[in-house]
């Protein structure tokens, strides 16, 4: 056998071993980072296919390279399925990920220096909605809106006032650490009142929208951007949707504006994920993600945890650890040692620094993909209370890690061999 025919384990044992290790780690721990999930074996197979070999700059029927007989059909299928799934007019499946998808929206509709508005990072927004360390905050004039100091929910009157004052070209809605429902219709009204384009970034909640567990921005927002790898349960990637009249500008912004050839293996994985999300059981999954987040929030409140906005409407929970007397980073690290993996996160009006903030962000998409339910959420809250109360107790974290691994064995994760 020539070297190029060798399986990974023989050709590159070091990397093969690390992949096995990661697989085991993902299998024996509770993965609570709300932007993560487990893809199916089918999505993994499509993503790890020979489609990675092909160059196909352009779009189906209008390519700059020959040999697109198969690739065109793959991209068409991905598009058709996504349009059906979300009830959209136009979709572009080529953005390399969520951030490039968002950048394409700026390129399509803004000039450098133009005024834009989005939810500020400390209030739960995404970097690419104009935060100052991002290219979107450097090349455009960003006026972030925040959340109300009283209930930590988005204050629509404040958004309207800022929009009147700054007349943004783009008004972004969507976030990464906001646990409440987005009122897309209210944002539409504000955008219309100042002539802004409304962009809904549903990266986190795309699976919930597809499954009917969060209101849909389709038919309301001008442009909708998303990742494909969070609640949507596809490979890492990005997509852009719009009304038909904006299709040309957006497509030109993605290619040739920002990118070269699309990642065709990813496109195939996205097509598979869309196929899976079109099945009736995906609705049940989306519902269960939200039900589990509610159950976990209730259980945490019962154990004295303080939650930003007091609870959740979606898949994620932002915990304010101040009353527990522990910083977010220490808590996240202790929980990780116990097999419970979340991320430290700023809370609105956080008195602490972003690299060592007061909050912990967790979510239920991945553990729901394993089939866990409300009973498991109660056990999880119990473990979290114990670990956060004694983060330096190595015996405790070890015992919890063992119990977590045992629970995980009863709920095998999709796509894992171990
Ligand atoms: C995750 C996320 C993104 C960026 O996605 P990447 O694939 O990490 O670039 C953009 N917007 C929001 C709201 C997100 O949550």
PDB file of C-alpha atoms in Angstrom, residues 182-359:
ATOM      1  CA  UNK A 182     -35.795  38.700  20.254  1.00  0.00           C
ATOM      2  CA  UNK A 183     -38.706  40.904  19.187  1.00  0.00           C
ATOM      3  CA  UNK A 184     -37.884  41.102  15.476  1.00  0.00           C
ATOM      4  CA  UNK A 185     -41.047  43.039  14.597  1.00  0.00           C
ATOM      5  CA  UNK A 186     -40.163  45.793  17.073  1.00  0.00           C
ATOM      6  CA  UNK A 187     -36.677  46.067  15.574  1.00  0.00           C
ATOM      7  CA  UNK A 188     -38.267  46.225  12.094  1.00  0.00           C
ATOM      8  CA  UNK A 189     -40.275  49.267  13.146  1.00  0.00           C
ATOM      9  CA  UNK A 190     -37.195  50.995  14.510  1.00  0.00           C
ATOM     10  CA  UNK A 191     -35.179  50.203  11.368  1.00  0.00           C
ATOM     11  CA  UNK A 192     -37.983  51.561   9.162  1.00  0.00           C
ATOM     12  CA  UNK A 193     -38.265  54.744  11.212  1.00  0.00           C
ATOM     13  CA  UNK A 194     -34.668  55.668  10.276  1.00  0.00           C
ATOM     14  CA  UNK A 195     -34.273  53.928   6.894  1.00  0.00           C
ATOM     15  CA  UNK A 196     -31.840  51.293   8.211  1.00  0.00           C
ATOM     16  CA  UNK A 197     -31.492  47.754   6.914  1.00  0.00           C
ATOM     17  CA  UNK A 198     -32.467  45.267   9.601  1.00  0.00           C
ATOM     18  CA  UNK A 199     -30.047  42.369   9.970  1.00  0.00           C
ATOM     19  CA  UNK A 200     -30.984  39.472  12.240  1.00  0.00           C
ATOM     20  CA  UNK A 201     -27.993  37.368  13.287  1.00  0.00           C
ATOM     21  CA  UNK A 202     -29.488  34.053  14.425  1.00  0.00           C
ATOM     22  CA  UNK A 203     -26.154  32.217  14.823  1.00  0.00           C
ATOM     23  CA  UNK A 204     -27.091  30.931  18.272  1.00  0.00           C
ATOM     24  CA  UNK A 205     -30.783  30.303  17.782  1.00  0.00           C
ATOM     25  CA  UNK A 206     -30.979  29.071  14.143  1.00  0.00           C
ATOM     26  CA  UNK A 207     -31.936  25.562  15.263  1.00  0.00           C
ATOM     27  CA  UNK A 208     -34.615  26.937  17.564  1.00  0.00           C
ATOM     28  CA  UNK A 209     -36.018  29.085  14.749  1.00  0.00           C
ATOM     29  CA  UNK A 210     -35.934  26.122  12.330  1.00  0.00           C
ATOM     30  CA  UNK A 211     -37.678  23.933  14.901  1.00  0.00           C
ATOM     31  CA  UNK A 212     -40.299  26.521  15.825  1.00  0.00           C
ATOM     32  CA  UNK A 213     -38.980  27.080  19.360  1.00  0.00           C
ATOM     33  CA  UNK A 214     -38.113  30.779  18.825  1.00  0.00           C
ATOM     34  CA  UNK A 215     -40.044  33.332  16.696  1.00  0.00           C
ATOM     35  CA  UNK A 216     -38.681  33.621  13.160  1.00  0.00           C
ATOM     36  CA  UNK A 217     -37.178  36.778  11.629  1.00  0.00           C
ATOM     37  CA  UNK A 218     -37.901  35.477   8.110  1.00  0.00           C
ATOM     38  CA  UNK A 219     -40.284  37.800   6.303  1.00  0.00           C
ATOM     39  CA  UNK A 220     -39.329  40.559   8.788  1.00  0.00           C
ATOM     40  CA  UNK A 221     -35.581  41.256   8.570  1.00  0.00           C
ATOM     41  CA  UNK A 222     -33.918  42.359   5.308  1.00  0.00           C
ATOM     42  CA  UNK A 223     -30.947  40.070   5.864  1.00  0.00           C
ATOM     43  CA  UNK A 224     -30.533  37.080   8.145  1.00  0.00           C
ATOM     44  CA  UNK A 225     -27.091  35.710   8.965  1.00  0.00           C
ATOM     45  CA  UNK A 226     -26.234  32.544  10.823  1.00  0.00           C
ATOM     46  CA  UNK A 227     -23.647  29.985  11.679  1.00  0.00           C
ATOM     47  CA  UNK A 228     -24.494  26.393  10.852  1.00  0.00           C
ATOM     48  CA  UNK A 229     -22.721  24.678  13.757  1.00  0.00           C
ATOM     49  CA  UNK A 230     -24.568  25.857  16.864  1.00  0.00           C
ATOM     50  CA  UNK A 231     -28.185  24.849  17.554  1.00  0.00           C
ATOM     51  CA  UNK A 232     -28.579  24.009  13.837  1.00  0.00           C
ATOM     52  CA  UNK A 233     -26.225  21.044  14.401  1.00  0.00           C
ATOM     53  CA  UNK A 234     -24.291  21.244  11.140  1.00  0.00           C
ATOM     54  CA  UNK A 235     -20.578  21.563  10.359  1.00  0.00           C
ATOM     55  CA  UNK A 236     -18.727  24.812  11.125  1.00  0.00           C
ATOM     56  CA  UNK A 237     -19.915  27.282   8.535  1.00  0.00           C
ATOM     57  CA  UNK A 238     -21.935  30.402   7.799  1.00  0.00           C
ATOM     58  CA  UNK A 239     -25.019  31.246   5.762  1.00  0.00           C
ATOM     59  CA  UNK A 240     -26.691  34.443   4.594  1.00  0.00           C
ATOM     60  CA  UNK A 241     -30.378  34.826   3.761  1.00  0.00           C
ATOM     61  CA  UNK A 242     -32.165  37.785   2.220  1.00  0.00           C
ATOM     62  CA  UNK A 243     -35.167  38.956   0.327  1.00  0.00           C
ATOM     63  CA  UNK A 244     -34.770  38.354  -3.412  1.00  0.00           C
ATOM     64  CA  UNK A 245     -34.014  42.002  -4.246  1.00  0.00           C
ATOM     65  CA  UNK A 246     -30.846  42.002  -2.106  1.00  0.00           C
ATOM     66  CA  UNK A 247     -29.514  38.682  -3.443  1.00  0.00           C
ATOM     67  CA  UNK A 248     -27.115  40.107  -6.044  1.00  0.00           C
ATOM     68  CA  UNK A 249     -25.385  42.551  -3.701  1.00  0.00           C
ATOM     69  CA  UNK A 250     -24.932  39.929  -0.982  1.00  0.00           C
ATOM     70  CA  UNK A 251     -23.658  37.247  -3.361  1.00  0.00           C
ATOM     71  CA  UNK A 252     -21.152  39.676  -4.865  1.00  0.00           C
ATOM     72  CA  UNK A 253     -19.991  40.649  -1.376  1.00  0.00           C
ATOM     73  CA  UNK A 254     -19.266  37.006  -0.449  1.00  0.00           C
ATOM     74  CA  UNK A 255     -17.602  36.226  -3.794  1.00  0.00           C
ATOM     75  CA  UNK A 256     -15.562  37.946  -5.154  1.00  0.00           C
ATOM     76  CA  UNK A 257     -15.810  40.605  -2.423  1.00  0.00           C
ATOM     77  CA  UNK A 258     -14.475  38.664   0.535  1.00  0.00           C
ATOM     78  CA  UNK A 259     -13.722  35.082  -0.352  1.00  0.00           C
ATOM     79  CA  UNK A 260     -12.290  32.801  -3.016  1.00  0.00           C
ATOM     80  CA  UNK A 261     -13.443  29.231  -3.416  1.00  0.00           C
ATOM     81  CA  UNK A 262     -16.194  27.854  -1.185  1.00  0.00           C
ATOM     82  CA  UNK A 263     -15.529  24.898   1.139  1.00  0.00           C
ATOM     83  CA  UNK A 264     -17.533  22.286  -0.741  1.00  0.00           C
ATOM     84  CA  UNK A 265     -17.146  19.574   1.904  1.00  0.00           C
ATOM     85  CA  UNK A 266     -18.694  22.010   4.379  1.00  0.00           C
ATOM     86  CA  UNK A 267     -21.492  22.821   1.934  1.00  0.00           C
ATOM     87  CA  UNK A 268     -22.292  19.092   1.754  1.00  0.00           C
ATOM     88  CA  UNK A 269     -22.300  18.894   5.561  1.00  0.00           C
ATOM     89  CA  UNK A 270     -24.665  21.878   5.694  1.00  0.00           C
ATOM     90  CA  UNK A 271     -26.970  20.145   3.190  1.00  0.00           C
ATOM     91  CA  UNK A 272     -27.055  17.047   5.403  1.00  0.00           C
ATOM     92  CA  UNK A 273     -27.754  19.128   8.519  1.00  0.00           C
ATOM     93  CA  UNK A 274     -30.598  20.922   6.701  1.00  0.00           C
ATOM     94  CA  UNK A 275     -32.011  17.539   5.653  1.00  0.00           C
ATOM     95  CA  UNK A 276     -31.906  16.429   9.292  1.00  0.00           C
ATOM     96  CA  UNK A 277     -33.484  19.671  10.488  1.00  0.00           C
ATOM     97  CA  UNK A 278     -36.370  19.150   8.030  1.00  0.00           C
ATOM     98  CA  UNK A 279     -37.350  15.889   9.763  1.00  0.00           C
ATOM     99  CA  UNK A 280     -40.200  16.019  12.307  1.00  0.00           C
ATOM    100  CA  UNK A 281     -37.906  14.937  15.153  1.00  0.00           C
ATOM    101  CA  UNK A 282     -35.895  18.145  14.842  1.00  0.00           C
ATOM    102  CA  UNK A 283     -38.916  20.116  16.088  1.00  0.00           C
ATOM    103  CA  UNK A 284     -38.951  17.906  19.167  1.00  0.00           C
ATOM    104  CA  UNK A 285     -35.203  18.515  19.600  1.00  0.00           C
ATOM    105  CA  UNK A 286     -35.600  22.306  19.443  1.00  0.00           C
ATOM    106  CA  UNK A 287     -38.470  22.179  21.943  1.00  0.00           C
ATOM    107  CA  UNK A 288     -36.451  19.922  24.265  1.00  0.00           C
ATOM    108  CA  UNK A 289     -33.446  22.295  24.154  1.00  0.00           C
ATOM    109  CA  UNK A 290     -35.642  25.114  25.465  1.00  0.00           C
ATOM    110  CA  UNK A 291     -37.487  22.899  27.974  1.00  0.00           C
ATOM    111  CA  UNK A 292     -34.156  21.677  29.339  1.00  0.00           C
ATOM    112  CA  UNK A 293     -32.805  25.221  29.646  1.00  0.00           C
ATOM    113  CA  UNK A 294     -35.926  26.214  31.602  1.00  0.00           C
ATOM    114  CA  UNK A 295     -35.656  23.165  33.850  1.00  0.00           C
ATOM    115  CA  UNK A 296     -31.956  23.842  34.457  1.00  0.00           C
ATOM    116  CA  UNK A 297     -32.656  27.527  35.198  1.00  0.00           C
ATOM    117  CA  UNK A 298     -35.358  26.573  37.715  1.00  0.00           C
ATOM    118  CA  UNK A 299     -33.076  24.047  39.396  1.00  0.00           C
ATOM    119  CA  UNK A 300     -30.220  26.569  39.587  1.00  0.00           C
ATOM    120  CA  UNK A 301     -32.499  29.239  41.073  1.00  0.00           C
ATOM    121  CA  UNK A 302     -33.597  26.660  43.636  1.00  0.00           C
ATOM    122  CA  UNK A 303     -29.951  26.240  44.626  1.00  0.00           C
ATOM    123  CA  UNK A 304     -29.354  29.932  45.170  1.00  0.00           C
ATOM    124  CA  UNK A 305     -27.804  30.828  41.822  1.00  0.00           C
ATOM    125  CA  UNK A 306     -28.582  34.283  40.486  1.00  0.00           C
ATOM    126  CA  UNK A 307     -29.458  34.358  36.766  1.00  0.00           C
ATOM    127  CA  UNK A 308     -29.153  37.412  34.512  1.00  0.00           C
ATOM    128  CA  UNK A 309     -32.739  38.433  33.549  1.00  0.00           C
ATOM    129  CA  UNK A 310     -33.933  35.907  36.140  1.00  0.00           C
ATOM    130  CA  UNK A 311     -34.153  32.965  33.749  1.00  0.00           C
ATOM    131  CA  UNK A 312     -34.232  32.039  30.081  1.00  0.00           C
ATOM    132  CA  UNK A 313     -36.493  31.846  27.021  1.00  0.00           C
ATOM    133  CA  UNK A 314     -34.000  30.018  24.830  1.00  0.00           C
ATOM    134  CA  UNK A 315     -31.104  27.563  25.016  1.00  0.00           C
ATOM    135  CA  UNK A 316     -28.725  29.532  27.222  1.00  0.00           C
ATOM    136  CA  UNK A 317     -28.361  30.712  30.790  1.00  0.00           C
ATOM    137  CA  UNK A 318     -26.097  33.483  32.031  1.00  0.00           C
ATOM    138  CA  UNK A 319     -25.250  33.028  35.721  1.00  0.00           C
ATOM    139  CA  UNK A 320     -24.120  35.970  37.858  1.00  0.00           C
ATOM    140  CA  UNK A 321     -21.799  34.336  40.392  1.00  0.00           C
ATOM    141  CA  UNK A 322     -21.332  37.444  42.568  1.00  0.00           C
ATOM    142  CA  UNK A 323     -23.535  36.143  45.402  1.00  0.00           C
ATOM    143  CA  UNK A 324     -21.672  32.816  45.367  1.00  0.00           C
ATOM    144  CA  UNK A 325     -18.429  34.654  46.171  1.00  0.00           C
ATOM    145  CA  UNK A 326     -16.508  33.218  43.211  1.00  0.00           C
ATOM    146  CA  UNK A 327     -15.319  34.737  39.923  1.00  0.00           C
ATOM    147  CA  UNK A 328     -16.469  33.303  36.588  1.00  0.00           C
ATOM    148  CA  UNK A 329     -13.080  32.018  35.514  1.00  0.00           C
ATOM    149  CA  UNK A 330     -12.351  30.119  38.741  1.00  0.00           C
ATOM    150  CA  UNK A 331     -15.809  28.592  38.665  1.00  0.00           C
ATOM    151  CA  UNK A 332     -15.510  27.621  34.992  1.00  0.00           C
ATOM    152  CA  UNK A 333     -12.121  25.993  35.613  1.00  0.00           C
ATOM    153  CA  UNK A 334     -13.309  24.055  38.675  1.00  0.00           C
ATOM    154  CA  UNK A 335     -16.419  22.881  36.820  1.00  0.00           C
ATOM    155  CA  UNK A 336     -14.262  21.810  33.875  1.00  0.00           C
ATOM    156  CA  UNK A 337     -12.190  19.649  36.226  1.00  0.00           C
ATOM    157  CA  UNK A 338     -15.483  18.095  37.298  1.00  0.00           C
ATOM    158  CA  UNK A 339     -16.440  17.287  33.690  1.00  0.00           C
ATOM    159  CA  UNK A 340     -18.874  20.194  33.381  1.00  0.00           C
ATOM    160  CA  UNK A 341     -17.687  22.456  30.572  1.00  0.00           C
ATOM    161  CA  UNK A 342     -19.075  25.993  30.209  1.00  0.00           C
ATOM    162  CA  UNK A 343     -17.399  29.353  29.707  1.00  0.00           C
ATOM    163  CA  UNK A 344     -16.733  32.381  31.876  1.00  0.00           C
ATOM    164  CA  UNK A 345     -18.564  35.403  30.537  1.00  0.00           C
ATOM    165  CA  UNK A 346     -19.142  39.077  31.289  1.00  0.00           C
ATOM    166  CA  UNK A 347     -22.505  40.010  32.735  1.00  0.00           C
ATOM    167  CA  UNK A 348     -24.237  43.328  31.931  1.00  0.00           C
ATOM    168  CA  UNK A 349     -22.583  46.210  33.834  1.00  0.00           C
ATOM    169  CA  UNK A 350     -19.897  43.802  35.045  1.00  0.00           C
ATOM    170  CA  UNK A 351     -17.609  45.453  37.607  1.00  0.00           C
ATOM    171  CA  UNK A 352     -14.901  42.865  36.788  1.00  0.00           C
ATOM    172  CA  UNK A 353     -12.607  42.706  33.716  1.00  0.00           C
ATOM    173  CA  UNK A 354     -13.586  40.753  30.543  1.00  0.00           C
ATOM    174  CA  UNK A 355     -10.723  38.279  31.056  1.00  0.00           C
ATOM    175  CA  UNK A 356     -11.910  37.540  34.598  1.00  0.00           C
ATOM    176  CA  UNK A 357     -15.594  38.462  34.715  1.00  0.00           C
ATOM    177  CA  UNK A 358     -18.458  37.721  37.118  1.00  0.00           C
ATOM    178  CA  UNK A 359     -20.484  35.390  34.959  1.00  0.00           C
TER     179      UNK A 359
END
